[in-house]
Short mmCIF file of C-alpha atoms in Angstrom, two decimals:
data_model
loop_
_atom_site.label_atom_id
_atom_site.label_comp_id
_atom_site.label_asym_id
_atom_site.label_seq_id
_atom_site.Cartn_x
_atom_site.Cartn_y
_atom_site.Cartn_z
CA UNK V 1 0.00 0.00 0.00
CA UNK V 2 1.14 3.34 -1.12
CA UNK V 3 0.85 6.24 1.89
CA UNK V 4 0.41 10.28 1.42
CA UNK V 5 0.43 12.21 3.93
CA UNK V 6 -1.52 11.58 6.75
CA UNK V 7 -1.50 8.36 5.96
CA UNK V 8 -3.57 8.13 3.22
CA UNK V 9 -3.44 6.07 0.65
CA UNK V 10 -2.12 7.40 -2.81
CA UNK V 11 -6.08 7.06 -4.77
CA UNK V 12 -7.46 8.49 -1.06
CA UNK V 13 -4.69 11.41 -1.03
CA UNK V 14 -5.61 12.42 -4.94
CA UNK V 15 -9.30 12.51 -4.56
CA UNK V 16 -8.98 14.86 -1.41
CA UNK V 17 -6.70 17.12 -2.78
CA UNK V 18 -9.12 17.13 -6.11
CA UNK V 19 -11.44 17.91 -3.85
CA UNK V 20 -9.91 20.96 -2.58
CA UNK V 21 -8.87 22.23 -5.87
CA UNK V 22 -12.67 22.28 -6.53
CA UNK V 23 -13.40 23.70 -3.41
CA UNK V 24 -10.77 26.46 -4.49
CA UNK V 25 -12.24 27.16 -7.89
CA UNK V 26 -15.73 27.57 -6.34
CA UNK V 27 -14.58 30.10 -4.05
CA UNK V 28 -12.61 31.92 -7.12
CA UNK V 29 -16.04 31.86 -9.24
CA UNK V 30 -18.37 33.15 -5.52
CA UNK V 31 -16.18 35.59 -5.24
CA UNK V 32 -15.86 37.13 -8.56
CA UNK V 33 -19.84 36.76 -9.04
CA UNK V 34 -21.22 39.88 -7.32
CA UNK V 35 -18.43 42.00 -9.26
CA UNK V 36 -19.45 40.92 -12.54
CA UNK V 37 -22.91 43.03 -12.63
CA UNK V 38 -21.03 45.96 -12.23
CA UNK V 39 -19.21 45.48 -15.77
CA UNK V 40 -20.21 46.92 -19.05
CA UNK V 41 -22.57 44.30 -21.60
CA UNK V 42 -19.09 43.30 -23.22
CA UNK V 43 -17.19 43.01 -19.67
CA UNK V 44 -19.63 40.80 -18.50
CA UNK V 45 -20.17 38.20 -21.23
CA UNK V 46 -16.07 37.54 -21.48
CA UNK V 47 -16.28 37.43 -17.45
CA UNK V 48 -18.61 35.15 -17.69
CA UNK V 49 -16.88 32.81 -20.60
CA UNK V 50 -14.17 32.86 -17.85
CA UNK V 51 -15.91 31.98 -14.99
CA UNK V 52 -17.72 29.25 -16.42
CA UNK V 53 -14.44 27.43 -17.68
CA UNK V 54 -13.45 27.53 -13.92
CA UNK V 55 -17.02 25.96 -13.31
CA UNK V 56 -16.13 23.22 -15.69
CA UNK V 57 -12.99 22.47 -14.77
CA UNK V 58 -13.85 22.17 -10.98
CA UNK V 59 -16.39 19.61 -11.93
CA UNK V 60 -13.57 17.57 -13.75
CA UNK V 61 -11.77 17.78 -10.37
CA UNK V 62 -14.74 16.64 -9.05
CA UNK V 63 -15.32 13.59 -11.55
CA UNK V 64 -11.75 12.47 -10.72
CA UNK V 65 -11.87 12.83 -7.01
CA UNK V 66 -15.21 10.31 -7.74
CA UNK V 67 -12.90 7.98 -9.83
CA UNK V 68 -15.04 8.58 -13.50
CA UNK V 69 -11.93 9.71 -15.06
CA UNK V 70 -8.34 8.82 -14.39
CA UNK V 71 -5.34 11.39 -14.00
CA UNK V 72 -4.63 11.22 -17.70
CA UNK V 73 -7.96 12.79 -18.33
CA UNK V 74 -7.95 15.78 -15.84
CA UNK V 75 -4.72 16.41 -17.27
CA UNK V 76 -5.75 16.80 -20.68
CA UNK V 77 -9.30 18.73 -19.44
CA UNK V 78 -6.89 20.88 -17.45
CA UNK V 79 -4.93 21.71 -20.54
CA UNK V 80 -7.98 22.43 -22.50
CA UNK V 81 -9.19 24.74 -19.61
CA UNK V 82 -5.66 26.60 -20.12
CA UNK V 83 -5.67 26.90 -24.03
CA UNK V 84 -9.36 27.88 -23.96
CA UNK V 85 -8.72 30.66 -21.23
CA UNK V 86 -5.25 31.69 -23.58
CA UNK V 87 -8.00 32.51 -26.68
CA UNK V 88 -10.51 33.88 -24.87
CA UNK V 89 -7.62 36.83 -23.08
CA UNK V 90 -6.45 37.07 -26.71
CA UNK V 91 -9.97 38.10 -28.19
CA UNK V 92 -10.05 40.60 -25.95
CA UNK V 93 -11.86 43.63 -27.57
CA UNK V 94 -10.07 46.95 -27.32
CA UNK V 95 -11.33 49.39 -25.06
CA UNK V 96 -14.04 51.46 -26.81
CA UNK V 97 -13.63 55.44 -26.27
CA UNK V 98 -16.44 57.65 -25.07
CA UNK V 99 -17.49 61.75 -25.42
CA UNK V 100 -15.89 61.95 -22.62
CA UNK V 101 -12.51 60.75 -23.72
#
């Protein structure tokens, strides 16, 4: 038998700390919430695309911490969380200028 810490085993040790990498996300998305009716139309929609991939990928954390998908997956849903985040930051739109400016 493989032990982490506390004495866990290894498939114990991995599901827990999935667990609190979900746990983590959630908090990142709660928080962020109540801010994102103060943004602009625009603002709110690419918050919101953002938010939502954290959403997703704290339910893959979830699904491996259950055992439905093995490392290799939530690896390769984690890197498709990244690349999707890296396209949506680069289609940002540029800032749009008022009368006032």
């Amino acid at each position: 038998m493989v032990l982490g810490i506390g004495g866990l085993t290894g498939r114990k040790w991995h599901s827990r700390r999935a667990l609190q990498a979900a746990e983590m996300l959630d908090e990142v998305v709660d928080s962020q919430l109540p801010l994102v009716t103060e943004l602009s139309e625009e603002s709110r929609r690419r918050s919101a695309e953002y938010l939502s991939e954290l959403v997703m990928l704290a339910q893959d954390y979830r699904h491996f911490a259950a055992g439905w998908i093995d490392q290799a997956e939530l690896e390769r849903r984690g890197n498709a969380t990244v690349a999707r985040l890296e396209v949506l930051s680069k289609h940002r739109l540029p800032a749009r200028l008022t009368e006032q400016d």
